[in-house]
Coordinates of C-alpha atoms in Angstrom, one line a residue:
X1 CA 1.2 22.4 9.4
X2 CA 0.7 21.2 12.8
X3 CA 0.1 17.7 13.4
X4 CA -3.9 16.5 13.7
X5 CA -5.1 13.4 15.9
X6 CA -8.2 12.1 14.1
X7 CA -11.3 11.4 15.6
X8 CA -13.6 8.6 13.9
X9 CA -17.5 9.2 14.0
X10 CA -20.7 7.4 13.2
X11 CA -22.7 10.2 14.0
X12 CA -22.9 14.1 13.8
X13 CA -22.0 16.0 16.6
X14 CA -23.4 19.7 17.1
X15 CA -20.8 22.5 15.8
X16 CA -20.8 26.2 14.9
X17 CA -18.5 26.9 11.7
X18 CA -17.7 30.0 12.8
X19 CA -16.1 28.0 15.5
X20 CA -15.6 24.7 14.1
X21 CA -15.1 25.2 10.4
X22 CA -16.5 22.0 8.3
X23 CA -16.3 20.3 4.7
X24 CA -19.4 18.1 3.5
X25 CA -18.0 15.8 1.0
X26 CA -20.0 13.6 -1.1
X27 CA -21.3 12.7 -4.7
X28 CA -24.1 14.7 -5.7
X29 CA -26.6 12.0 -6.1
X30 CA -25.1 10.9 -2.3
X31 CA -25.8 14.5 -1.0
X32 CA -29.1 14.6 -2.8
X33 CA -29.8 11.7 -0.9
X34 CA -30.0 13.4 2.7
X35 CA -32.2 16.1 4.1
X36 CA -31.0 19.6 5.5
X37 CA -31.9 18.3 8.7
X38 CA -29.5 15.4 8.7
X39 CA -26.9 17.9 8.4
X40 CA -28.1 21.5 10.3
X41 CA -26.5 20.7 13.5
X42 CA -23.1 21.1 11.5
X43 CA -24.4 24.1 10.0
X44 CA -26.9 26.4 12.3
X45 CA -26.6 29.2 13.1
X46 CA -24.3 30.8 10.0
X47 CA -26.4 28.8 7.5
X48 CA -30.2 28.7 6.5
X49 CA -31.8 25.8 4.6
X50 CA -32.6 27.9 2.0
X51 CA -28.6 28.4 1.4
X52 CA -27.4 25.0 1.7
X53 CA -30.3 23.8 -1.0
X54 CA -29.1 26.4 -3.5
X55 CA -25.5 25.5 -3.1
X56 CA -26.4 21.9 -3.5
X57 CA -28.5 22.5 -6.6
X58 CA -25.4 24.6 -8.0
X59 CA -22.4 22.0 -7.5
X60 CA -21.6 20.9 -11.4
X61 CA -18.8 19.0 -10.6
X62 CA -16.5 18.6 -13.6
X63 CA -14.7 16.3 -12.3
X64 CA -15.2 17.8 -8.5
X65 CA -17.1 21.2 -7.9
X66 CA -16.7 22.7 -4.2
X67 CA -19.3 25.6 -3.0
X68 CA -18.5 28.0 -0.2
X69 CA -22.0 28.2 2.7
X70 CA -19.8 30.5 5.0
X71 CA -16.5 32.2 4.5
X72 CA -14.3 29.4 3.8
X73 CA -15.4 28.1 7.1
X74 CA -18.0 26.0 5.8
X75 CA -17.5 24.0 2.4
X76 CA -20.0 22.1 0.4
X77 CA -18.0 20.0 -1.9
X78 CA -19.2 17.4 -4.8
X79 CA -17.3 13.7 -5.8
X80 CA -16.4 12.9 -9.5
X81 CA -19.7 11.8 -11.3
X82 CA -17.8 9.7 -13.2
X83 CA -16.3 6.6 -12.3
X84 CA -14.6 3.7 -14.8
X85 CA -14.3 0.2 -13.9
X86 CA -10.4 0.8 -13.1
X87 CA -11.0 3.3 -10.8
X88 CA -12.6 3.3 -6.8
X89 CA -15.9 4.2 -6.6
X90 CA -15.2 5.8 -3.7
X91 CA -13.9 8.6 -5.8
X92 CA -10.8 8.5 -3.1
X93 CA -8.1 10.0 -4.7
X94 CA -10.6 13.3 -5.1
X95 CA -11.1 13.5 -1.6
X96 CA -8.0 14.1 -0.3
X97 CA -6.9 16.8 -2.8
X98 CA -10.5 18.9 -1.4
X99 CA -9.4 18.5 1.9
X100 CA -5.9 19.5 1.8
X101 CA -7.7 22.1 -0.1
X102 CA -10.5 23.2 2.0
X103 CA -8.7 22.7 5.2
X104 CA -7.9 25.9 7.5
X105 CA -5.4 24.1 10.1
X106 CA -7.8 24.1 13.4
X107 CA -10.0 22.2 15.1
X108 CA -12.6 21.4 12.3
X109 CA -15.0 18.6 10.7
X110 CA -15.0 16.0 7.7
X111 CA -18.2 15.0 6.9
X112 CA -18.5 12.4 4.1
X113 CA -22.0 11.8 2.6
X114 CA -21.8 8.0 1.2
X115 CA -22.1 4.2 1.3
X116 CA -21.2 1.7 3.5
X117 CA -18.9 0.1 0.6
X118 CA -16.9 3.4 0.6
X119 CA -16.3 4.3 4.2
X120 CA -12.9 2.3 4.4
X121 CA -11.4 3.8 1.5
X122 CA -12.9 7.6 1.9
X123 CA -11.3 7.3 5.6
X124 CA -8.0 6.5 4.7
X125 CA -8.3 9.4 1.8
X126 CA -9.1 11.7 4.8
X127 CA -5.8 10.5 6.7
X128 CA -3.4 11.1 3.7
X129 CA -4.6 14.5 3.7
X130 CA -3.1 15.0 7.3
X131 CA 0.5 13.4 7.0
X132 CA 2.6 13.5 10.7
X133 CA 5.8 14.1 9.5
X134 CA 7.5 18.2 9.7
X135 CA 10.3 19.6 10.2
X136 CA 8.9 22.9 9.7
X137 CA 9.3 26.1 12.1
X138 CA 7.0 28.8 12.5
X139 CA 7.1 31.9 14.7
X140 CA 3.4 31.7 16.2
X141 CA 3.3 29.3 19.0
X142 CA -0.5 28.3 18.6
X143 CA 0.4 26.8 15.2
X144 CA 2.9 24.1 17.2
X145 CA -0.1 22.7 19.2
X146 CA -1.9 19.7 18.1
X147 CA -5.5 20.1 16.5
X148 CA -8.4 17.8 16.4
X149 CA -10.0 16.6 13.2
X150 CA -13.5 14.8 13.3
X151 CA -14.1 12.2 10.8
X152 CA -17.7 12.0 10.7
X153 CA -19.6 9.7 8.2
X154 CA -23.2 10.3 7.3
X155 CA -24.5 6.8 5.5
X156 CA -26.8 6.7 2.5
X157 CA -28.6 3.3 1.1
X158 CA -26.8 2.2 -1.9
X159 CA -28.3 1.5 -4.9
X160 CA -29.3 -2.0 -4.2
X161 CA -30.3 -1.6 -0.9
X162 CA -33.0 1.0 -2.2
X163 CA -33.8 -2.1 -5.3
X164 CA -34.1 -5.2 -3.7
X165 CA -37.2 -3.8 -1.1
X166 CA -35.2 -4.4 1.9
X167 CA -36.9 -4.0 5.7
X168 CA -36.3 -0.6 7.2
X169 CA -34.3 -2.2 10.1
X170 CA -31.9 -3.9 8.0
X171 CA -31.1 -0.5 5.9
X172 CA -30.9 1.4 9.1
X173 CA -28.6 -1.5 10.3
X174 CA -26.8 -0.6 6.8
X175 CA -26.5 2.9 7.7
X176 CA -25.4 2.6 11.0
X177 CA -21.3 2.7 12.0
X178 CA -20.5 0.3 15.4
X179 CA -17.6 1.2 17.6
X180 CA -15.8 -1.6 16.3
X181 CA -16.2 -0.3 12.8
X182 CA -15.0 3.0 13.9
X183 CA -12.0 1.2 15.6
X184 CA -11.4 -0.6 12.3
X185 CA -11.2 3.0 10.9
X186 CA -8.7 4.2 13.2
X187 CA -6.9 1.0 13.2
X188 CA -6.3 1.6 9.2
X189 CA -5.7 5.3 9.3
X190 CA -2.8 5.0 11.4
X191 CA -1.4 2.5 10.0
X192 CA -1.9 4.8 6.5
X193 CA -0.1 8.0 8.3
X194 CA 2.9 5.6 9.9
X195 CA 3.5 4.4 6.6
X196 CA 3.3 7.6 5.3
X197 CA 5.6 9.2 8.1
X198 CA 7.7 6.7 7.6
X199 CA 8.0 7.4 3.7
X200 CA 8.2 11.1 3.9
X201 CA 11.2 11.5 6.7
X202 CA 14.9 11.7 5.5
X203 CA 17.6 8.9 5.4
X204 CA 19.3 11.5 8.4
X205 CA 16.2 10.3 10.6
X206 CA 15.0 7.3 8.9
X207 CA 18.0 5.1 8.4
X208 CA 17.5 1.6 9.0
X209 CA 18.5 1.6 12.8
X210 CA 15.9 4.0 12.9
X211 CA 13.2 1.7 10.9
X212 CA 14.3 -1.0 12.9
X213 CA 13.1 0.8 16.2
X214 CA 9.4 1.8 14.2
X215 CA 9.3 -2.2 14.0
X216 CA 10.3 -2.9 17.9
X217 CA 7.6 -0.5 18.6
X218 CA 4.8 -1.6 16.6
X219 CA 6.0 -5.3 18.1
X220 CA 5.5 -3.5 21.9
X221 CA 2.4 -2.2 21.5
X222 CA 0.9 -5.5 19.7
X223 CA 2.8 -8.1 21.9
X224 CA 4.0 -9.7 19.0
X225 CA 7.5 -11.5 18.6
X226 CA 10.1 -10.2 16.6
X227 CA 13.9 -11.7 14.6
X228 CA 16.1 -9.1 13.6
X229 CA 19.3 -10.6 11.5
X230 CA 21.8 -7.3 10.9
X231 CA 25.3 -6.9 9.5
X232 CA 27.4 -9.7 9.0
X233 CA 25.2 -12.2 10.6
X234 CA 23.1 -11.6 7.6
X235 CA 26.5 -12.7 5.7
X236 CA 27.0 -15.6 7.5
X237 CA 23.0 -16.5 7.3
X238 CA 23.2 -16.4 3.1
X239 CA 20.7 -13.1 2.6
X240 CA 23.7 -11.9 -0.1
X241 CA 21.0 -10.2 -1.6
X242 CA 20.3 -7.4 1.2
X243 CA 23.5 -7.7 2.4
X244 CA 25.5 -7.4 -1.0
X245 CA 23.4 -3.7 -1.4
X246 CA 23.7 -2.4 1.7
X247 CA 27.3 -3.5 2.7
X248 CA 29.0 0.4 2.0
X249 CA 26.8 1.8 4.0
X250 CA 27.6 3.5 7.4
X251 CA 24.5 1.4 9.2
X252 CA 24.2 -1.9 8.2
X253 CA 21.5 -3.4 6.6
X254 CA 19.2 -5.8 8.7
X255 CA 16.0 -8.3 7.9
X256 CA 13.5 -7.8 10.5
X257 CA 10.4 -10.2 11.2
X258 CA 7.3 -9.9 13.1
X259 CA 5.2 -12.5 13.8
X260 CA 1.8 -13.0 14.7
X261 CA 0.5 -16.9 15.1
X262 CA -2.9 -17.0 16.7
X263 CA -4.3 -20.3 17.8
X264 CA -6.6 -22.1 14.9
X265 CA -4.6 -20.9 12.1
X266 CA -4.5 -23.2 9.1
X267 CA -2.7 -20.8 6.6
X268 CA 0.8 -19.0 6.9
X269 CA 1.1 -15.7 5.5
X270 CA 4.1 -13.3 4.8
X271 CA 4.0 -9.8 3.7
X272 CA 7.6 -8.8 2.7
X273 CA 8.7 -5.4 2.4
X274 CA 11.3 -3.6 0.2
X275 CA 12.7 -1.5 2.9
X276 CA 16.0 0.7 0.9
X277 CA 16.0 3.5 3.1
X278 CA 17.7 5.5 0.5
X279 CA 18.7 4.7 -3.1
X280 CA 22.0 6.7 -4.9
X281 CA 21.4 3.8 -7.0
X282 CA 25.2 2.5 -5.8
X283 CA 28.4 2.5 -8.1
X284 CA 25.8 2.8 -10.8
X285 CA 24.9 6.0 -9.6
X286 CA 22.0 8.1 -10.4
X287 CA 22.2 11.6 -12.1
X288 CA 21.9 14.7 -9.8
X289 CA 18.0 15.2 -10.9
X290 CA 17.1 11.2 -10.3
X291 CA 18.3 11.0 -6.8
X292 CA 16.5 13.4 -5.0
X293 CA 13.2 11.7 -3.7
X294 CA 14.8 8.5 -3.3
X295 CA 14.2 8.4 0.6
X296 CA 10.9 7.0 -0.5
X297 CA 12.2 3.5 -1.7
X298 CA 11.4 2.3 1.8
X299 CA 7.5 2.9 0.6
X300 CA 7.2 -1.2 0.2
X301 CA 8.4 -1.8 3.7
X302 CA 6.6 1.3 5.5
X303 CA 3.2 -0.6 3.6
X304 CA 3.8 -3.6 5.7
X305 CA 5.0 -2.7 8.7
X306 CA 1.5 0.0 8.7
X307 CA -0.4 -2.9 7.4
X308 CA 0.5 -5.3 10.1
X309 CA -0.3 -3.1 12.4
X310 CA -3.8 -2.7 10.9
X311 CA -4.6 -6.3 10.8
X312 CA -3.1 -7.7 13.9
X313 CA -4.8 -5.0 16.0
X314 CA -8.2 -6.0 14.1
X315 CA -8.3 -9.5 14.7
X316 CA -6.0 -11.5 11.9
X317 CA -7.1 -15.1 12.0
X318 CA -3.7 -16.4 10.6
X319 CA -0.3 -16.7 10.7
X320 CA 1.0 -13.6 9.8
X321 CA 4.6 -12.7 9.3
X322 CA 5.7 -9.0 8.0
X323 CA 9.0 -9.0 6.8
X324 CA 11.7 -6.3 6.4
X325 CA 14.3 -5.6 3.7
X326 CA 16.0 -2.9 4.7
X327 CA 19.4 -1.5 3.6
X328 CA 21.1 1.9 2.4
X329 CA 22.1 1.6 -1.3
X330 CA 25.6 3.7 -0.8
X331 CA 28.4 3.9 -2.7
X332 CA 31.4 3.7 -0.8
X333 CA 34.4 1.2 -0.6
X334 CA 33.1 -1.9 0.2
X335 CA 30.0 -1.1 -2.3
X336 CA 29.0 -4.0 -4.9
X337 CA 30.4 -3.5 -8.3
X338 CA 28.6 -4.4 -11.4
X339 CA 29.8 -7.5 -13.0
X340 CA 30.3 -9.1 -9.2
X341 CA 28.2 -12.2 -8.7
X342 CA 26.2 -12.5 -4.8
X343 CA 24.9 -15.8 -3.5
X344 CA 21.2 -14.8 -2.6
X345 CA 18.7 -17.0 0.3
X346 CA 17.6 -19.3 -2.7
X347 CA 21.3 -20.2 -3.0
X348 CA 21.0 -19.1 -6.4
X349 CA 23.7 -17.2 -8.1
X350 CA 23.5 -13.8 -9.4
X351 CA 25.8 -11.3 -11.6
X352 CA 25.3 -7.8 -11.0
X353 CA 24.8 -5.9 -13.9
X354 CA 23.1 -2.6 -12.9
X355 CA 23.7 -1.5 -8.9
X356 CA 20.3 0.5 -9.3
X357 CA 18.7 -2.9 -9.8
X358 CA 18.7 -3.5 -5.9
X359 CA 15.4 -3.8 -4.3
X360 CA 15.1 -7.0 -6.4
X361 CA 17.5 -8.4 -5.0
X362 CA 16.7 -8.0 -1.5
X363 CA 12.9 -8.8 -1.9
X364 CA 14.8 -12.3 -3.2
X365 CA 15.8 -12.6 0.0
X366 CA 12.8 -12.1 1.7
X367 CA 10.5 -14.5 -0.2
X368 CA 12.6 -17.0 -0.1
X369 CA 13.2 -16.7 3.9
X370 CA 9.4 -16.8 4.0
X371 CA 8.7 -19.7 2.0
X372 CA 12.5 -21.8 3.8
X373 CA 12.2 -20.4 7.2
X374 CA 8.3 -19.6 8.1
X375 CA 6.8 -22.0 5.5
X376 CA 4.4 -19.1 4.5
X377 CA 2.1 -20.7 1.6
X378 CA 1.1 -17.6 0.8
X379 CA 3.4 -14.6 0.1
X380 CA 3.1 -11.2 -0.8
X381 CA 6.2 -8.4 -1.8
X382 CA 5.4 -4.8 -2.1
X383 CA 8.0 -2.4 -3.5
X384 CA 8.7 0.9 -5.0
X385 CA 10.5 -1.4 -7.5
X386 CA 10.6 0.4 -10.9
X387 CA 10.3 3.6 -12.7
X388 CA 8.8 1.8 -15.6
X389 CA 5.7 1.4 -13.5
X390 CA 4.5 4.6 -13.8
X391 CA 4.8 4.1 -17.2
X392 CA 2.9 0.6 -17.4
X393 CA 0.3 1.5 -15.2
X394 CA 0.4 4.9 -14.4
X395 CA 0.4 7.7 -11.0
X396 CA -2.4 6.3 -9.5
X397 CA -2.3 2.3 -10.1
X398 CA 0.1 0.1 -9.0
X399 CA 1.0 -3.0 -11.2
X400 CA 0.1 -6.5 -9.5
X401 CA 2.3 -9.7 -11.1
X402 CA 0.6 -12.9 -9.6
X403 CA 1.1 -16.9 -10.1
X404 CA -2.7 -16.7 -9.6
X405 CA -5.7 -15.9 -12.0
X406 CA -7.9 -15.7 -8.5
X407 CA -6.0 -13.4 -6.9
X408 CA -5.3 -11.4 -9.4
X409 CA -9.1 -10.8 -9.5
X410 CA -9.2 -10.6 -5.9
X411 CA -6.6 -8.1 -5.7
X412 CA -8.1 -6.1 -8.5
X413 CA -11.0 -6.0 -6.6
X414 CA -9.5 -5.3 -3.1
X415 CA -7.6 -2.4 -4.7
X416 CA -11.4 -0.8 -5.8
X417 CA -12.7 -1.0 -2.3
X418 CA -9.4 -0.1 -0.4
X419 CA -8.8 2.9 -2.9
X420 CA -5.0 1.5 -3.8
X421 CA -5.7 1.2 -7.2
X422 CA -3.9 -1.7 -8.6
X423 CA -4.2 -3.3 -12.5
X424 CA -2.9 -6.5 -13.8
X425 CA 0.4 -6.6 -15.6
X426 CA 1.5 -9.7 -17.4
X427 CA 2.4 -13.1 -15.8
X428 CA 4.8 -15.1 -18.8
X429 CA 8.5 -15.9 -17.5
X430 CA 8.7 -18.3 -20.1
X431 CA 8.5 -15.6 -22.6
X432 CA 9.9 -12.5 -20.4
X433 CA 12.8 -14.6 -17.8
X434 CA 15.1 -15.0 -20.7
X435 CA 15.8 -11.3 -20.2
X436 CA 18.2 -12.5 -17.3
X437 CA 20.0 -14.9 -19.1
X438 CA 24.2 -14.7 -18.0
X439 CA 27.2 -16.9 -19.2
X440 CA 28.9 -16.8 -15.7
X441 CA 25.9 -17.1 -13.2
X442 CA 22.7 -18.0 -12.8
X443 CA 21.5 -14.8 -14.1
X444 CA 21.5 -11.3 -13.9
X445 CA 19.7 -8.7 -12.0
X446 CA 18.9 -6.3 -14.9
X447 CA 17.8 -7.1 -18.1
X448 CA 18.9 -6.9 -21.5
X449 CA 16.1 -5.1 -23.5
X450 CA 14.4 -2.6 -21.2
X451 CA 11.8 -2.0 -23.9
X452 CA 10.5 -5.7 -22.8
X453 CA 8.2 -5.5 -19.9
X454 CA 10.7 -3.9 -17.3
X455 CA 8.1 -4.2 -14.6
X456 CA 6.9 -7.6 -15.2
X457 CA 10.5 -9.1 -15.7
X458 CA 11.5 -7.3 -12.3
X459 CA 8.8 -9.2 -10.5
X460 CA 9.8 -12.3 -12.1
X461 CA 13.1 -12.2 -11.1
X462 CA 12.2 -12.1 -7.8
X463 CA 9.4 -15.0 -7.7
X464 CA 11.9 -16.9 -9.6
X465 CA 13.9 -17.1 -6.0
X466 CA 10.5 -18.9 -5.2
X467 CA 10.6 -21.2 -7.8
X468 CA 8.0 -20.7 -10.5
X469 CA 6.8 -24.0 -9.4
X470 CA 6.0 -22.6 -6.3
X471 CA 3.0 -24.2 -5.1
X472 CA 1.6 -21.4 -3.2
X473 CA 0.5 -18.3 -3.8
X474 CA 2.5 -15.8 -4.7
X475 CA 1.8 -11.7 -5.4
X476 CA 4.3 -8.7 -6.8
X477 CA 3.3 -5.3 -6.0
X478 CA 4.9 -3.1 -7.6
X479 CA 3.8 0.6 -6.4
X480 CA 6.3 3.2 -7.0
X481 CA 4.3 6.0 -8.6
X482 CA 1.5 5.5 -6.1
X483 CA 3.6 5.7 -2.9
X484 CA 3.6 9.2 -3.4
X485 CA 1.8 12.4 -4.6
X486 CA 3.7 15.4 -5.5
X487 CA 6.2 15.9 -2.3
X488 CA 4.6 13.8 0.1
X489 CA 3.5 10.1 0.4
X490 CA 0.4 8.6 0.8
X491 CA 0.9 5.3 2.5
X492 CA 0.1 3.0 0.0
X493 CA -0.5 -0.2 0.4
X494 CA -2.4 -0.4 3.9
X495 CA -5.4 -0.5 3.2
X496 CA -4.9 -2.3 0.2
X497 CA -3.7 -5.3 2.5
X498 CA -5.6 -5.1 5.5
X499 CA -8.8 -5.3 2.8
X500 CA -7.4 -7.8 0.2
X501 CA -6.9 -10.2 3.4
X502 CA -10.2 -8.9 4.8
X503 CA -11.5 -12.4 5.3
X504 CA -9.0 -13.6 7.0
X505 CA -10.3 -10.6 10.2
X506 CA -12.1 -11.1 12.8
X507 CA -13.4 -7.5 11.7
X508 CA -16.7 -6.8 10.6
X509 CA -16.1 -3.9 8.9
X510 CA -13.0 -5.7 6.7
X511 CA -14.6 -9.2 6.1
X512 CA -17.4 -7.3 4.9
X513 CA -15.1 -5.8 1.9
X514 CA -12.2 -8.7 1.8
X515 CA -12.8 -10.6 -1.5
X516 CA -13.1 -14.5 -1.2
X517 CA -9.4 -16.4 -1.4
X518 CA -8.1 -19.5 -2.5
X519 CA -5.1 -20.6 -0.6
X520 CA -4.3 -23.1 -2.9
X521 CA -1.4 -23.1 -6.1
X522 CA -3.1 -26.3 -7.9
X523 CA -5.1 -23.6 -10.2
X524 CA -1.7 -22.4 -11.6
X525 CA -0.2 -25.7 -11.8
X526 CA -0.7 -25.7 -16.0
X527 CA 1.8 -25.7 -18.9
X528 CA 4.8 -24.7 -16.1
X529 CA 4.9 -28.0 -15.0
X530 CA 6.4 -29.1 -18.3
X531 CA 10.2 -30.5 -18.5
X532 CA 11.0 -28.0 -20.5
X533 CA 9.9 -25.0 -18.5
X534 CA 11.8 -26.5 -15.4
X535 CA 14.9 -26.9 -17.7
X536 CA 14.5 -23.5 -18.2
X537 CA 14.1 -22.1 -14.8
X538 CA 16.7 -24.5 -13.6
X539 CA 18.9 -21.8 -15.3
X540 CA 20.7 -23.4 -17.6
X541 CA 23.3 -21.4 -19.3
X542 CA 22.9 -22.7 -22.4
X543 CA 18.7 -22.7 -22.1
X544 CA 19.5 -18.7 -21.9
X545 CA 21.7 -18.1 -24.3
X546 CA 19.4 -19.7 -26.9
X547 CA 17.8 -16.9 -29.1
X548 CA 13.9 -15.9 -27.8
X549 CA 12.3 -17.7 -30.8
X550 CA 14.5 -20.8 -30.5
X551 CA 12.9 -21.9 -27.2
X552 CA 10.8 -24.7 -26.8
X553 CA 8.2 -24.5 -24.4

C-alpha cells in the first residue's frame, strides 16, 4: 500500500466519488442528526437524496453495519450503538477496521459524522488505518506514488448541548473546527503514525543507532535539547539496568533525553520509554513461536518519543523530559546470565533470575534518572512490559499501576477520550513486592509465583527504584496487547499522553479534553508511611524471606 499524507478538515470540500471515492462514518443517531444537504457536495452527481435516505434508514449495525451508495466508491458506514463505561465513546477502535476496510488506495475522503468530544480520538483511529511503514514491491508504478487522504469532520451538538437550551452561536461555535484545532489533529496523527512506524519496522532498520537518529530528528525539528549516554559510558554512569540487557548486542544500548523547559514552568515532568528494539528474551531465550513479533518491544518508547512530539509542537506549559530505554536483548558472549546480580541507577542491587524479565530493568533505570538527575515530580513509564497483560486486561486496554487514586481516575478518563483504553490494575506492594524477595541481593527481577499479579508486581518492581515513598506522582503503563493489532501497530500511547496532560497545553482543542491534575503525592502518603512498610521496602533480606502471612504491616 502506498504511503498517504493526511489532510485535516473542518469543512466539506466538493468531490465526485466516481473520482474521489468517500466513506461517511458515524453513529446512526450522529448521521441521523445531519441533512442530505450537509453532505451532497461529497455525494452529487452518482447519488440522489432519495438513495442516501434509504441507505441511512437500512444501516442495523450489529456492532457496525456499512452500506454501499456507489460501487464501492461511496460508503455509508454506521458506529457501534453500544458503548460500556470501559470503552470510548468514540467507538475508535471500529473506525479504523471500516476504513482499512472500505479504503481503495487513492486519493479519497473520510468523513466522520460526530461530537466535538470525539474528534481527537476518531482522528487518530483514521491515522492508524494508514500506517508509513513497507517494504513491499509492486510492478505498477502508479501504486509507488503518494496519495492524499482528507480527514473531514462534520460536527453534531451533543446531547447536552441540545438539553441545556444553549444560544445558537455558542452551538455553532461547538460545531465549528479552528485551524489550530486542525493543527492539534495533525500534530497528534503524526505523532500516532511515527510511533507506529517506528513499532512496525525490523531490528535490521530499527536498531537503536537507528532509534537514536528518530530522537535527533524529532529534537531538530522542535529545537529542543537532547543527552544521549551510550555503551560503556552508560557503565561508568551506573544505568546497570539498560546496560546489563543490552551488553551482547552488536550496537550498544544508549539512554536518550529530550528536553523541553519553557519559561513559567512550576512542574517537571518525565515520560520514560521502554525502548528493547528487539527481545530473544536473552540466555533465557524464547521458543521459536514466541520470538517472532518481538521487534515491537520498543512500542513504550516509540509512544513517547510520538508523544513528545505531539505536545511540545502544541504548546506544553511544563517541563517536559521524554526519556529513552533502549537496548537489543541478544544473546551472545558478554550476555547477562541468570543468577548474575547488576547494580541498577537507584544503586539498588538486583539478581537476575529470568533474562526475559528485561524491560523492567531498564525502565528502573529511567525513573530513577528522572526523579536523581531532572527532579521530575511527576513521572510516567510506558512499556510493552508483560504478556500477562493481555490476560489482565485484555487486546484493547492497557493496565495503568499508579501511587495515585487521582490519576488513576484521570488516566481512566484520558484513556476514554483519547481512545487508548486503559483500566486500573491493583496498587498493594505490601501484599505483591514480597514476590521479589532474594537471599543474595536486594531482590530479583522475576517473581516467584507468576499466578500472583504478574502485571502489577512488574510495575512495582520498577516504582520500587523510586521508592514507594516517592512523594510524587508516579504512573505504570503497561500496554503490550494494545501496541498492536494483528500484524501492525497502532501507536499506542500518543494520544493517550498528549490528552491525559491536556491541561498542561496551550491547546484549545487538548485542554478542552485533558482531565484536571494534582501534582501533589500528599494524597498517597497513608498507611506506606509506616516503619514497618519502610523496613520492608528497605529490602531487608530477612523482611523477604518471612512467609506472606507472617508480615506485619
Amino acid at each position: 500500500m502506498p504511503s498517504a499524507k493526511l489532510q485535516f478538515l473542518g469543512s466539506l470540500t466538493q468531490t465526485d466519488p466516481h473520482l474521489h471515492p468517500v466513506v461517511i462514518i458515524g453513529q446512526v443517531k450522529n448521521l441521523a442528526k445531519i441533512k442530505f444537504s450537509d453532505i451532497k457536495m461529497k455525494l452529487e452527481p452518482r447519488i440522489t437524496e432519495e438513495v442516501y435516505l434509504n441507505a441511512l434508514a437500512s444501516l442495523q449495525p450489529s456492532p457496525t453495519d456499512t452500506c454501499s451508495l456507489y460501487l464501492n466508491l461511496a460508503t455509508l458506514a454506521a458506529l457501534p450503538v453500544n458503548c460500556s463505561r470501559h470503552n470510548t465513546p468514540s467507538r475508535a477502535h471500529a473506525i479504523t477496521k471500516i476504513v482499512k476496510s472500505t479504503t481503495v488506495g487513492a486519493d479519497e475522503s473520510v468523513v466522520i459524522v460526530c461530537e466535538r468530544r470525539d474528534v481527537l480520538a476518531s482522528a487518530c483511529a483514521v491515522a492508524r488505518a494508514y500506517p508509513l511503514f513497507s517494504r513491499k514491491t509492486s510492478s505498477n508504478p502508479s501504486q509507488t506514488s503518494n496519495t492524499t487522504v482528507r480527514v473531514e469532520f462534520l460536527l453534531v451538538p451533543s446531547s447536552e448541548c441540545e438539553g441545556a437550551g444553549e444560544s445558537n452561536g455558542n452551538v455553532e461555535e461547538k460545531l465549528m473546527l479552528s485551524s489550530e484545532d486542525l493543527q492539534c489533529l495533525e500534530s497528534a496523527c503524526t505523532g500516532v503514525r511515527l510511533a507506529a512506524r517506528i513499532v512496525d519496522a525490523p531490528c535490521s532498520e530499527m536498531n537503536v543507532d537507528h532509534f537514536l537518529q528518530e530522537i535527533r530528528d524529532i529534537a531538530d525539528t522542535l529545537g529542543v535539547s537532547s543527552t544521549i549516554i551510550q555503551g560503556e559510558d552508560l557503565r561508568l554512569q551506573g544505568f546497570g539496568g539498560i546496560y546489563g540487557v543490552g551488553k551482547a548486542a552488536a550496537v550498544a544500548p544508549a539512554l536518550a533525553v529530550l528536553s523541553y523547559t519553557p519559561e513559567g514552568a512550576t512542574q517537571t515532568v518525565a515520560w520514560v520509554g521502554k525502548g528493547i528494539v528487539y527481545d530473544t528474551g536473552g540466555l533465557s531465550i524464547k521458543a521459536k513461536t514466541a520470538m517472532p513479533g518481538m521487534k515491537r518491544d520498543c512500542g513504550g518508547a516509540a509512544a513517547v518519543l510520538g508523544a513528545f512530539y505531539t505536545a511540545v509542537r502544541q504548546g506544553f506549559t511544563q517541563n517536559l523530559h521524554a526519556v529513552f530505554c533502549l537496548a537489543e536483548n541478544a544473546v551472545g558472549p558478554y550476555a547477562t546470565r541468570p543468577d548474575d546480580i547488576h547494580v541498577l541507577h537507584s544503586g539498588r542491587t538486583v539478581e537476575i533470575n529470568n533474562t526475559d524479565a528485561e524491560g523492567r530493568l531498564v525502565l528502573a533505570d529511567g525513573v530513577s534518572y528522572a526523579q536523581k538527575d531532572l527532579k521530575a515530580n511527576i513521572i510516567l513509564d510506558i512499556a510493552t512490559l508483560t504478556g500477562a497483560q493481555g490476560i489482565s486486561t485484555g487486546k484493547y486496554h492497557g493496565a495503568v499501576l499508579t501511587n495515585s487514586e487521582q490519576w488513576e481516575e484521570a488516566a481512566v478518563l484520558a484513556s476514554r477520550l483519547s481512545g487508548d483504553l486503559l483500566f486500573p490494575i491493583p496498587y498493594c506492594p505490601e501484599l505483591q513486592f514480597s514476590e521479589f524477595a532474594s537471599a543474595v541481593a536486594d531482590m530479583k527481577n522475576s517473581v516467584a509465583d507468576r499466578s500472583n499479579a504478574q502485571s502489577s508486581c512488574a510495575g512495582l518492581f520498577i516504582g520500587s527504584h523510586l521508592g514507594f515513598d516517592f512523594q510524587g506522582i508516579w504512573i505504570h503503563v503497561d500496554m503490550a496487547f494494545p501496541a498492536y493489532i494483528g500484524e501492525r501497530a497502532t501507536g499506542f500511547g500518543v494520544a493517550l499522553l498528549a490528552t491525559l496532560f491536556g491541561k498542561y497545553s496551550q491547546d484549545r482543542l487538548l485542554r478542552s479534553l485533558g482531565p484536571e491534575l494534582k501534582c501533589s503525592g500528599s494524597e498517597i502518603q497513608n498507611a506506606f508511611m509506616s516503619l514497618a512498610l519502610h523496613n520492608l521496602l528497605d529490602f531487608s533480606v530477612n523482611a523477604f524471606q518471612m512467609p506472606h502471612n507472617s508480615l506485619n504491616l
